[in-house]
Tab-separated table of C-alpha atoms and ligand atoms in Angstrom:
chain	number	residue	atom	x	y	z
A	1	MET	CA	31.158	-59.800	20.121
A	2	ALA	CA	27.746	-58.291	20.843
A	3	THR	CA	24.884	-59.304	18.537
A	4	PRO	CA	24.279	-56.404	16.109
A	5	LYS	CA	21.041	-54.495	16.611
A	6	LEU	CA	18.453	-54.488	13.849
A	7	GLN	CA	16.662	-51.403	12.524
A	8	ALA	CA	13.340	-50.847	10.799
A	9	PRO	CA	13.821	-50.802	6.975
A	10	ARG	CA	14.649	-47.449	5.344
A	11	GLY	CA	11.542	-45.359	4.724
A	12	THR	CA	9.516	-47.109	7.438
A	13	TYR	CA	8.961	-46.084	11.041
A	14	ASP	CA	7.581	-47.327	14.333
A	15	VAL	CA	4.527	-45.696	15.870
A	16	LEU	CA	5.625	-45.407	19.496
A	17	PRO	CA	3.099	-45.181	22.338
A	18	GLU	CA	3.641	-41.421	22.709
A	19	GLN	CA	2.675	-40.947	19.037
A	20	ALA	CA	-0.357	-43.200	19.140
A	21	ALA	CA	-2.678	-40.628	20.708
A	22	SER	CA	-2.504	-38.119	17.842
A	23	ARG	CA	-3.110	-40.897	15.299
A	24	LEU	CA	-6.123	-42.020	17.301
A	25	ALA	CA	-7.439	-38.454	17.315
A	26	LEU	CA	-7.002	-38.312	13.539
A	27	GLU	CA	-8.868	-41.582	13.074
A	28	ALA	CA	-11.682	-40.417	15.374
A	29	VAL	CA	-12.185	-37.197	13.384
A	30	ALA	CA	-12.047	-38.974	10.002
A	31	ARG	CA	-14.503	-41.597	11.161
A	32	ARG	CA	-16.952	-39.076	12.579
A	33	VAL	CA	-16.895	-36.841	9.489
A	34	LEU	CA	-17.086	-39.676	6.938
A	35	GLU	CA	-19.486	-42.013	8.729
A	36	GLY	CA	-21.612	-38.982	9.546
A	37	ALA	CA	-21.919	-38.441	5.788
A	38	GLY	CA	-22.884	-42.083	5.192
A	39	TYR	CA	-19.506	-43.570	4.225
A	40	GLU	CA	-18.857	-47.150	5.369
A	41	ARG	CA	-15.457	-48.604	6.223
A	42	ILE	CA	-13.797	-51.020	3.828
A	43	GLU	CA	-10.541	-52.974	4.115
A	44	THR	CA	-8.922	-54.741	1.188
A	45	PRO	CA	-5.818	-57.010	1.300
A	46	VAL	CA	-2.349	-55.542	1.699
A	47	PHE	CA	-1.225	-57.369	-1.447
A	48	GLU	CA	-3.048	-57.810	-4.751
A	49	ALA	CA	-2.371	-59.306	-8.182
A	50	THR	CA	0.230	-57.052	-9.863
A	51	GLU	CA	-2.029	-56.751	-12.917
A	52	LEU	CA	-4.577	-54.775	-10.881
A	53	PHE	CA	-2.154	-51.861	-10.620
A	54	SER	CA	-0.631	-52.089	-14.101
A	55	ARG	CA	-4.186	-51.988	-15.519
A	56	GLY	CA	-5.699	-49.646	-12.929
A	57	VAL	CA	-2.993	-47.118	-12.020
A	58	GLY	CA	-1.437	-47.144	-15.501
A	59	ALA	CA	1.592	-48.919	-16.992
A	60	SER	CA	3.412	-45.655	-17.801
A	61	THR	CA	3.127	-44.083	-14.316
A	62	ASP	CA	6.100	-43.732	-11.939
A	63	ILE	CA	4.182	-45.836	-9.438
A	64	VAL	CA	3.960	-48.863	-11.742
A	65	GLN	CA	7.284	-48.327	-13.520
A	66	LYS	CA	9.535	-47.894	-10.498
A	67	GLU	CA	7.818	-47.737	-7.141
A	68	MET	CA	6.019	-51.038	-6.592
A	69	TYR	CA	7.078	-53.771	-4.203
A	70	THR	CA	6.400	-56.704	-6.519
A	71	PHE	CA	7.287	-60.313	-5.801
A	72	ASN	CA	6.393	-63.814	-6.903
A	73	ASP	CA	4.884	-66.000	-4.224
A	74	ALA	CA	5.678	-69.700	-3.792
A	75	GLY	CA	2.917	-70.487	-6.306
A	76	ASP	CA	4.683	-68.249	-8.878
A	77	ARG	CA	1.938	-65.590	-8.926
A	78	SER	CA	3.070	-61.991	-9.339
A	79	LEU	CA	1.815	-60.022	-6.326
A	80	THR	CA	2.310	-56.388	-5.316
A	81	LEU	CA	2.081	-54.605	-1.978
A	82	ARG	CA	-0.673	-52.087	-2.711
A	83	PRO	CA	0.728	-48.647	-3.645
A	84	GLU	CA	-2.744	-47.043	-3.435
A	85	GLY	CA	-6.318	-47.900	-2.529
A	86	THR	CA	-8.618	-46.863	-5.378
A	87	ALA	CA	-7.892	-49.718	-7.804
A	88	PRO	CA	-8.294	-52.359	-5.029
A	89	ILE	CA	-11.610	-50.847	-3.960
A	90	CYS	CA	-12.903	-50.856	-7.530
A	91	ARG	CA	-11.729	-54.470	-7.805
A	92	ALA	CA	-13.758	-55.249	-4.648
A	93	TYR	CA	-16.773	-53.295	-6.013
A	94	VAL	CA	-16.782	-55.489	-9.132
A	95	GLU	CA	-15.926	-58.744	-7.341
A	96	HIS	CA	-18.761	-58.360	-4.814
A	97	GLY	CA	-21.331	-57.050	-7.288
A	98	MET	CA	-21.714	-53.797	-5.368
A	99	HIS	CA	-23.405	-52.220	-8.415
A	100	THR	CA	-26.580	-54.013	-7.247
A	101	ARG	CA	-26.595	-51.972	-4.002
A	102	PRO	CA	-28.221	-48.544	-3.822
A	103	GLN	CA	-25.893	-46.146	-5.692
A	104	PRO	CA	-23.633	-44.446	-5.110
A	105	VAL	CA	-21.726	-46.789	-2.804
A	106	LYS	CA	-19.746	-44.648	-0.337
A	107	LEU	CA	-16.649	-46.257	1.188
A	108	TRP	CA	-13.781	-45.051	3.367
A	109	TYR	CA	-10.510	-46.552	4.571
A	110	LEU	CA	-7.515	-45.953	6.792
A	111	SER	CA	-4.765	-48.301	5.694
A	112	PRO	CA	-1.037	-48.694	5.017
A	113	PHE	CA	0.349	-48.396	1.472
A	114	PHE	CA	3.778	-49.110	-0.029
A	115	ARG	CA	5.866	-47.258	-2.588
A	116	TYR	CA	9.573	-47.566	-3.224
A	117	GLU	CA	10.275	-43.826	-3.216
A	118	ARG	CA	13.313	-41.844	-2.109
A	119	ALA	CA	12.721	-41.588	1.641
A	120	GLN	CA	12.715	-38.067	3.109
A	121	ALA	CA	10.646	-35.968	5.513
A	122	GLY	CA	6.998	-36.608	4.683
A	123	ARG	CA	7.829	-39.368	2.190
A	124	TYR	CA	7.989	-42.978	3.314
A	125	ARG	CA	8.053	-46.432	1.789
A	126	GLN	CA	5.273	-47.590	4.064
A	127	PHE	CA	2.798	-44.780	4.706
A	128	TRP	CA	-0.828	-44.519	5.719
A	129	GLN	CA	-3.755	-42.949	3.930
A	130	ILE	CA	-7.259	-41.997	4.898
A	131	GLY	CA	-9.373	-42.248	1.788
A	132	ALA	CA	-12.953	-42.002	0.596
A	133	GLU	CA	-14.445	-43.340	-2.632
A	134	THR	CA	-17.949	-42.674	-3.991
A	135	ILE	CA	-18.781	-45.182	-6.696
A	136	GLY	CA	-21.837	-45.130	-8.950
A	137	SER	CA	-22.716	-41.493	-9.678
A	138	ASP	CA	-21.439	-38.792	-12.013
A	139	ASP	CA	-23.323	-36.024	-10.209
A	140	PRO	CA	-21.060	-32.973	-9.681
A	141	ALA	CA	-22.396	-32.890	-6.104
A	142	VAL	CA	-20.367	-36.078	-5.479
A	143	ASP	CA	-17.127	-34.305	-6.401
A	144	ALA	CA	-17.954	-31.203	-4.360
A	145	GLU	CA	-19.080	-33.258	-1.357
A	146	ALA	CA	-15.935	-35.422	-1.460
A	147	ILE	CA	-13.764	-32.292	-1.519
A	148	SER	CA	-15.741	-30.647	1.275
A	149	LEU	CA	-15.417	-33.723	3.519
A	150	LEU	CA	-11.632	-33.776	3.145
A	151	TRP	CA	-11.663	-30.035	3.785
A	152	ALA	CA	-13.680	-30.619	6.967
A	153	ILE	CA	-11.282	-33.297	8.220
A	154	LEU	CA	-8.176	-31.205	7.561
A	155	SER	CA	-9.728	-28.110	9.149
A	156	GLU	CA	-10.915	-29.958	12.222
A	157	LEU	CA	-7.476	-31.479	12.720
A	158	GLY	CA	-5.922	-28.023	12.535
A	159	VAL	CA	-3.855	-28.604	9.378
A	160	GLY	CA	-2.208	-25.251	8.708
A	161	GLY	CA	-1.443	-23.302	5.517
A	162	ILE	CA	-3.860	-25.255	3.303
A	163	GLU	CA	-4.424	-24.508	-0.340
A	164	LEU	CA	-6.918	-26.370	-2.542
A	165	ARG	CA	-6.137	-26.560	-6.253
A	166	LEU	CA	-8.801	-27.685	-8.687
A	167	GLY	CA	-8.724	-28.692	-12.324
A	168	SER	CA	-10.499	-30.819	-14.882
A	169	LEU	CA	-9.022	-33.371	-17.261
A	170	GLY	CA	-12.111	-33.874	-19.401
A	171	THR	CA	-12.827	-37.347	-20.700
A	172	PRO	CA	-10.300	-39.683	-22.364
A	173	GLU	CA	-11.835	-38.763	-25.747
A	174	THR	CA	-11.296	-35.005	-25.364
A	175	ARG	CA	-7.912	-35.708	-23.827
A	176	ALA	CA	-6.813	-37.713	-26.870
A	177	GLY	CA	-7.028	-34.687	-29.178
A	178	TYR	CA	-5.308	-32.488	-26.634
A	179	ARG	CA	-2.610	-35.084	-26.094
A	180	ALA	CA	-1.715	-35.048	-29.768
A	181	GLU	CA	-1.427	-31.261	-29.660
A	182	LEU	CA	0.731	-31.314	-26.510
A	183	THR	CA	2.952	-34.101	-27.849
A	184	ALA	CA	3.626	-32.086	-31.014
A	185	TYR	CA	4.432	-29.015	-28.902
A	186	LEU	CA	6.854	-31.004	-26.715
A	187	HIS	CA	8.607	-32.519	-29.730
A	188	ALA	CA	9.019	-29.033	-31.165
A	189	HIS	CA	10.813	-27.950	-27.948
A	190	GLU	CA	12.548	-31.250	-27.231
A	191	ASP	CA	16.060	-29.773	-26.894
A	192	ARG	CA	15.069	-27.738	-23.809
A	193	LEU	CA	13.335	-30.578	-21.932
A	194	SER	CA	14.802	-32.784	-19.208
A	195	GLU	CA	15.912	-36.233	-20.292
A	196	GLU	CA	13.153	-37.882	-18.273
A	197	VAL	CA	10.380	-35.807	-19.831
A	198	ARG	CA	11.846	-36.256	-23.307
A	199	ALA	CA	11.915	-40.018	-22.887
A	200	ARG	CA	8.222	-40.018	-22.063
A	201	ILE	CA	6.793	-37.478	-24.513
A	202	ASP	CA	4.827	-40.114	-26.381
A	203	LEU	CA	4.051	-42.227	-23.308
A	204	ASN	CA	2.781	-39.611	-20.884
A	205	PRO	CA	3.134	-36.019	-22.148
A	206	LEU	CA	0.933	-34.513	-19.386
A	207	ARG	CA	3.538	-35.364	-16.763
A	208	ALA	CA	5.745	-32.628	-18.249
A	209	PHE	CA	3.625	-30.127	-16.253
A	210	ASP	CA	4.857	-31.815	-13.077
A	211	ALA	CA	8.596	-31.467	-13.786
A	212	ASP	CA	11.016	-29.554	-11.538
A	213	HIS	CA	13.616	-29.158	-14.308
A	214	PRO	CA	14.009	-25.402	-15.061
A	215	GLY	CA	14.198	-25.748	-18.879
A	216	THR	CA	11.102	-27.959	-18.929
A	217	ARG	CA	9.214	-25.549	-16.689
A	218	GLU	CA	10.011	-22.701	-19.021
A	219	VAL	CA	8.784	-24.654	-22.045
A	220	MET	CA	5.597	-25.568	-20.186
A	221	THR	CA	4.623	-21.924	-19.569
A	222	GLY	CA	3.839	-21.702	-23.299
A	223	ALA	CA	2.274	-25.162	-23.634
A	224	PRO	CA	-1.339	-25.660	-24.759
A	225	ILE	CA	-3.737	-26.008	-21.817
A	226	LEU	CA	-6.101	-28.958	-21.474
A	227	MET	CA	-8.879	-26.920	-19.875
A	228	ASP	CA	-9.100	-24.825	-23.063
A	229	ALA	CA	-9.844	-28.016	-24.982
A	230	LEU	CA	-12.624	-29.413	-22.752
A	231	ALA	CA	-15.866	-30.570	-24.364
A	232	PRO	CA	-18.904	-28.432	-23.424
A	233	GLU	CA	-20.417	-31.153	-21.193
A	234	ASP	CA	-17.130	-31.557	-19.268
A	235	LEU	CA	-16.837	-27.811	-18.850
A	236	ALA	CA	-20.453	-27.687	-17.600
A	237	HIS	CA	-19.702	-30.478	-15.100
A	238	PHE	CA	-16.668	-28.553	-13.858
A	239	GLU	CA	-18.744	-25.369	-13.474
A	240	GLU	CA	-21.316	-27.297	-11.425
A	241	VAL	CA	-18.593	-28.598	-9.097
A	242	ARG	CA	-17.240	-25.061	-8.682
A	243	ALA	CA	-20.691	-23.628	-7.978
A	244	ARG	CA	-21.199	-26.138	-5.157
A	245	LEU	CA	-17.810	-25.404	-3.612
A	246	ASP	CA	-18.657	-21.698	-3.777
A	247	ALA	CA	-22.033	-22.377	-2.127
A	248	ALA	CA	-20.236	-24.283	0.657
A	249	GLU	CA	-17.739	-21.400	0.999
A	250	ILE	CA	-14.736	-23.583	0.255
A	251	ALA	CA	-11.893	-21.561	-1.197
A	252	TYR	CA	-9.945	-23.032	-4.127
A	253	ARG	CA	-7.707	-21.982	-6.962
A	254	VAL	CA	-8.365	-23.271	-10.463
A	255	ASP	CA	-5.062	-24.662	-11.695
A	256	PRO	CA	-5.229	-25.671	-15.372
A	257	THR	CA	-1.799	-27.307	-15.136
A	258	LEU	CA	-2.672	-29.593	-12.230
A	259	VAL	CA	-1.622	-33.170	-12.985
A	260	ARG	CA	-1.420	-36.191	-10.736
A	261	GLY	CA	0.754	-39.258	-11.047
A	262	ILE	CA	-2.052	-41.737	-11.709
A	263	ASP	CA	-3.737	-42.499	-15.054
A	264	TYR	CA	-7.308	-43.307	-14.036
A	265	TYR	CA	-8.567	-39.733	-13.659
A	266	SER	CA	-11.149	-38.037	-15.841
A	267	ARG	CA	-12.957	-34.705	-15.331
A	268	THR	CA	-12.459	-33.297	-11.787
A	269	LEU	CA	-8.973	-33.343	-10.290
A	270	PHE	CA	-7.905	-31.750	-6.997
A	271	GLU	CA	-5.079	-31.513	-4.514
A	272	PHE	CA	-4.709	-30.026	-1.039
A	273	THR	CA	-1.259	-28.702	-0.150
A	274	SER	CA	0.075	-27.295	3.101
A	275	ASP	CA	2.850	-24.697	3.100
A	276	LEU	CA	4.067	-26.143	6.412
A	277	LEU	CA	5.301	-29.272	4.642
A	278	GLY	CA	8.276	-28.229	2.495
A	279	ALA	CA	9.040	-30.224	-0.640
A	280	GLN	CA	6.429	-32.946	-0.106
A	281	SER	CA	3.607	-30.434	0.186
A	282	ALA	CA	0.645	-32.559	-0.982
A	283	VAL	CA	-1.515	-33.472	1.995
A	284	GLY	CA	-4.172	-35.194	-0.051
A	285	GLY	CA	-5.699	-35.364	-3.461
A	286	GLY	CA	-7.995	-37.174	-5.769
A	287	GLY	CA	-10.540	-36.779	-8.477
A	288	ARG	CA	-13.063	-38.467	-10.699
A	289	TYR	CA	-12.282	-41.822	-12.303
A	290	ASP	CA	-15.279	-42.651	-14.494
A	291	ALA	CA	-13.622	-45.426	-16.528
A	292	LEU	CA	-11.744	-47.389	-13.851
A	293	VAL	CA	-14.486	-49.833	-12.794
A	294	GLU	CA	-15.048	-50.770	-16.428
A	295	GLN	CA	-11.291	-51.119	-16.999
A	296	LEU	CA	-11.268	-53.668	-14.204
A	297	GLY	CA	-13.991	-55.753	-15.807
A	298	GLY	CA	-17.088	-54.191	-14.247
A	299	PRO	CA	-20.011	-52.310	-15.785
A	300	ARG	CA	-19.444	-48.678	-16.820
A	301	THR	CA	-19.605	-46.894	-13.437
A	302	PRO	CA	-18.658	-43.278	-12.741
A	303	ALA	CA	-16.826	-42.607	-9.469
A	304	CYS	CA	-14.858	-40.012	-7.535
A	305	GLY	CA	-12.634	-40.043	-4.448
A	306	TRP	CA	-9.528	-38.909	-2.632
A	307	ALA	CA	-6.790	-40.034	-0.289
A	308	ALA	CA	-4.789	-38.036	2.254
A	309	GLY	CA	-1.458	-38.974	3.825
A	310	VAL	CA	-1.682	-39.599	7.561
A	311	GLU	CA	1.982	-38.709	8.192
A	312	ARG	CA	1.644	-35.453	6.250
A	313	ILE	CA	-1.531	-34.517	8.121
A	314	LEU	CA	0.251	-35.130	11.424
A	315	LEU	CA	3.295	-33.115	10.288
A	316	SER	CA	1.149	-30.124	9.354
A	317	ALA	CA	-1.515	-30.295	12.088
A	318	GLU	CA	-1.716	-28.771	15.507
A	319	HIS	CA	-1.244	-31.535	18.003
A	320	ARG	CA	-4.315	-32.156	20.070
A	321	PRO	CA	-3.802	-35.631	21.506
A	322	LEU	CA	-6.665	-37.388	23.209
A	323	PRO	CA	-6.442	-37.601	26.988
A	324	HIS	CA	-5.334	-40.989	28.292
A	325	ALA	CA	-8.022	-43.382	29.497
A	326	VAL	CA	-8.742	-42.775	33.182
A	327	CYS	CA	-7.385	-45.531	35.434
A	328	ASP	CA	-10.315	-46.307	37.765
A	329	LEU	CA	-8.426	-48.782	39.885
A	330	TYR	CA	-4.842	-49.673	40.612
A	331	VAL	CA	-4.571	-53.068	42.279
A	332	ALA	CA	-1.668	-53.153	44.727
A	333	GLY	CA	-0.794	-56.690	45.816
A	334	THR	CA	0.429	-59.509	43.666
A	335	GLY	CA	-1.410	-62.622	44.823
A	336	LEU	CA	-4.383	-64.506	43.436
A	337	ALA	CA	-6.930	-62.384	45.309
A	338	ALA	CA	-5.486	-59.247	43.665
A	339	PHE	CA	-5.643	-60.869	40.223
A	340	ALA	CA	-9.253	-61.995	40.811
A	341	LEU	CA	-10.248	-58.452	41.855
A	342	ALA	CA	-8.741	-56.998	38.657
A	343	ALA	CA	-10.627	-59.558	36.533
A	344	GLU	CA	-13.956	-58.845	38.246
A	345	ALA	CA	-13.503	-55.072	38.024
A	346	ARG	CA	-12.703	-55.335	34.273
A	347	ARG	CA	-15.817	-57.471	33.710
A	348	ALA	CA	-17.758	-54.613	35.294
A	349	GLY	CA	-16.268	-52.230	32.685
A	350	LEU	CA	-13.673	-50.475	34.875
A	351	ASN	CA	-10.194	-49.485	33.651
A	352	VAL	CA	-7.837	-51.462	35.863
A	353	GLN	CA	-4.067	-51.750	36.101
A	354	LEU	CA	-2.248	-54.427	38.059
A	355	GLU	CA	1.068	-54.243	39.852
A	356	LEU	CA	3.358	-56.199	37.506
A	357	ALA	CA	6.892	-55.291	38.540
A	358	GLY	CA	7.066	-56.561	42.125
A	359	ARG	CA	7.341	-53.050	43.625
A	360	SER	CA	7.467	-52.434	47.352
A	361	ALA	CA	4.327	-51.083	49.073
A	362	LYS	CA	5.797	-47.574	48.762
A	363	GLY	CA	6.746	-48.126	45.124
A	364	GLN	CA	3.210	-49.296	44.365
A	365	ARG	CA	1.736	-46.090	45.800
A	366	LYS	CA	4.075	-44.045	43.640
A	367	GLN	CA	3.139	-46.025	40.544
A	368	ALA	CA	-0.595	-45.540	41.263
A	369	ALA	CA	-0.017	-41.771	41.536
A	370	ARG	CA	1.971	-41.744	38.266
A	371	LEU	CA	-0.944	-43.436	36.502
A	372	GLY	CA	-3.437	-41.009	38.024
A	373	ALA	CA	-5.465	-43.921	39.428
A	374	VAL	CA	-8.721	-42.861	41.080
A	375	HIS	CA	-8.670	-45.758	43.571
A	376	VAL	CA	-5.954	-48.015	44.937
A	377	ALA	CA	-6.954	-51.450	46.241
A	378	LEU	CA	-4.699	-52.881	48.955
A	379	VAL	CA	-5.465	-56.574	48.738
A	380	GLU	CA	-4.683	-59.116	51.484
A	381	GLU	CA	-4.231	-62.757	50.612
A	382	SER	CA	-7.210	-63.501	52.885
A	383	GLY	CA	-9.320	-61.634	50.280
A	384	SER	CA	-10.042	-58.607	52.431
A	385	ILE	CA	-9.606	-55.339	50.603
A	386	ALA	CA	-8.913	-51.794	51.716
A	387	LEU	CA	-9.980	-49.382	48.984
A	388	GLU	CA	-8.152	-46.095	49.120
A	389	ASP	CA	-9.463	-42.937	47.491
A	390	ALA	CA	-6.353	-41.551	45.762
A	391	GLU	CA	-7.478	-37.938	46.193
A	392	THR	CA	-8.486	-37.912	49.863
A	393	GLY	CA	-6.364	-40.835	51.109
A	394	GLU	CA	-9.423	-42.226	52.916
A	395	GLN	CA	-9.505	-46.006	53.239
A	396	GLU	CA	-12.657	-48.104	53.096
A	397	PRO	CA	-12.429	-51.707	54.351
A	398	LEU	CA	-14.469	-54.023	52.106
A	399	ALA	CA	-15.327	-57.725	52.407
A	400	GLY	CA	-14.335	-58.856	48.900
A	401	ALA	CA	-14.011	-58.124	45.191
A	402	SER	CA	-17.744	-57.688	44.504
A	403	ALA	CA	-18.123	-55.178	47.321
A	404	ALA	CA	-15.080	-53.243	46.095
A	405	VAL	CA	-16.350	-53.099	42.507
A	406	ALA	CA	-19.826	-51.998	43.676
A	407	HIS	CA	-18.228	-49.252	45.778
A	408	ILE	CA	-16.220	-47.878	42.831
A	409	LEU	CA	-19.200	-48.020	40.475
A	410	LYS	CA	-21.377	-46.176	42.987
A	411	GLY	CA	-18.778	-43.401	43.261
A	412	ARG	CA	-18.480	-43.228	39.458
A	413	HIS	CA	-22.185	-42.574	38.987
A	414	LEU	CA	-22.489	-39.914	41.707
B	1	HAM	P1	-1.837	-39.945	-4.265
B	1	HAM	O1	-1.822	-38.495	-4.617
B	1	HAM	O2	-0.832	-40.813	-4.929
B	1	HAM	O3	-3.316	-40.450	-4.585
B	1	HAM	O4	-1.704	-40.121	-2.708
B	1	HAM	C1	-2.549	-39.416	-1.829
B	1	HAM	C2	-1.762	-38.846	-0.672
B	1	HAM	O5	-1.024	-39.883	-0.023
B	1	HAM	C3	-0.704	-37.812	-1.045
B	1	HAM	O6	-1.291	-36.528	-1.198
B	1	HAM	C4	0.218	-37.873	0.153
B	1	HAM	O7	-0.292	-37.099	1.227
B	1	HAM	C5	0.152	-39.332	0.551
B	1	HAM	N1	1.340	-40.060	0.044
B	1	HAM	C6	1.546	-40.564	-1.194
B	1	HAM	N2	2.757	-41.148	-1.266
B	1	HAM	C7	3.335	-41.016	-0.060
B	1	HAM	C8	4.599	-41.407	0.509
B	1	HAM	N3	5.496	-42.095	-0.197
B	1	HAM	N4	4.840	-41.086	1.815
B	1	HAM	C9	3.929	-40.413	2.546
B	1	HAM	N5	2.721	-40.023	2.061
B	1	HAM	C10	2.438	-40.313	0.786
B	1	HAM	C11	-3.761	-41.726	-4.418
B	1	HAM	O8	-3.161	-42.577	-3.826
B	1	HAM	C12	-5.142	-41.948	-4.974
B	1	HAM	N6	-5.542	-43.334	-4.694
B	1	HAM	C13	-6.126	-40.947	-4.392
B	1	HAM	C14	-7.519	-41.136	-4.918
B	1	HAM	C15	-8.527	-41.777	-4.279
B	1	HAM	N7	-7.972	-40.748	-6.087
B	1	HAM	C16	-9.245	-41.110	-6.210
B	1	HAM	N8	-9.587	-41.755	-5.120
């Protein structure tokens, strides 16, 4: 019986060579936009102490309650594959005393994350995010700049049908009063709510705005609105963010019912959707999280950031893959002299491909043409080399590897 084939786990996927180019293009744009604005790259571990997420993301969220890949290691520590990047970055900010650096600290990342979600188009169990976090300032310009940088990345990548929704959650203090009001309202209409929402009225009443259940949605149209309850200083902050987005000519819709599935947000909240995506329409989102650093044991430090899903960007973007690297030299011939020529040419910075499949002389020519090689070196075991210009077919006899490399370099700089 044949050995059964294995498949990648459900909700994961392979990035095949033909898909690598568009991901590279995405990374190049994100890097240019973010590093151009002074953001520096950060990488944190793929797994963290489970407590980081229960404390940081929030014990009552879907992410912590049902979506984490949590396991005990051989030393009996509870670890979790990171479901998101903001809590780990704040952990790193505190651990490395980054509050002593000039503030705000501006960090960006492109990394894989893990959530046990129902897999479907645009929703995976291992997915990638580009993200940016600005830690150490409560200036409304931080929020508006963060939003405008994500806007710039999505626009440059040709993401279609974008809408930006904007809201404000106020501070935990103002939210507490509102929460009591909303909880009372939900209890009063309990019989029309979905079971899931009902079960979490006291735990997380705001999530009711997120429900798909028709009865719940109907109830929510009459629910009290958080933005009406904002404290004057939170409202002023929100107005300042809006004024900057207006000045930058970034279109948005204020959505007082916007909620996100993470507990660390305060004040500004935003989400970009694309109507090319279907059910999983959120391309990216984020907001302000002024209490998170302190919750993780650091000094009180305001911060704001976002993350965008790489797969969802690629699904909703025009495809503009990067051109392949030019092959300067294809080395035909399989002996030591051929191998030495390839090594010397690579040391000189040329893009070189070797014949690796034992093709016939004719087959080698064909392969060189398929690769679009600019030159083909026909190498004799004696070390003598005939360098053929792939375009004209002209052959140049050369005494050895150094002469051949010099010849190609000279042509390159003409
Ligand atoms: P999030 O909204 O949970 O926020 O995720 C951000 C983006 O990641 C989503 O808009 C979506 O594009 C993508 N995403 C999330 N889950 C999946 C999935 N299962 N499959 C594919 N893509 C997915 C955060 O993670 C926050 N850390 C954002 C943030 C940064 N807030 C402040 N700073």
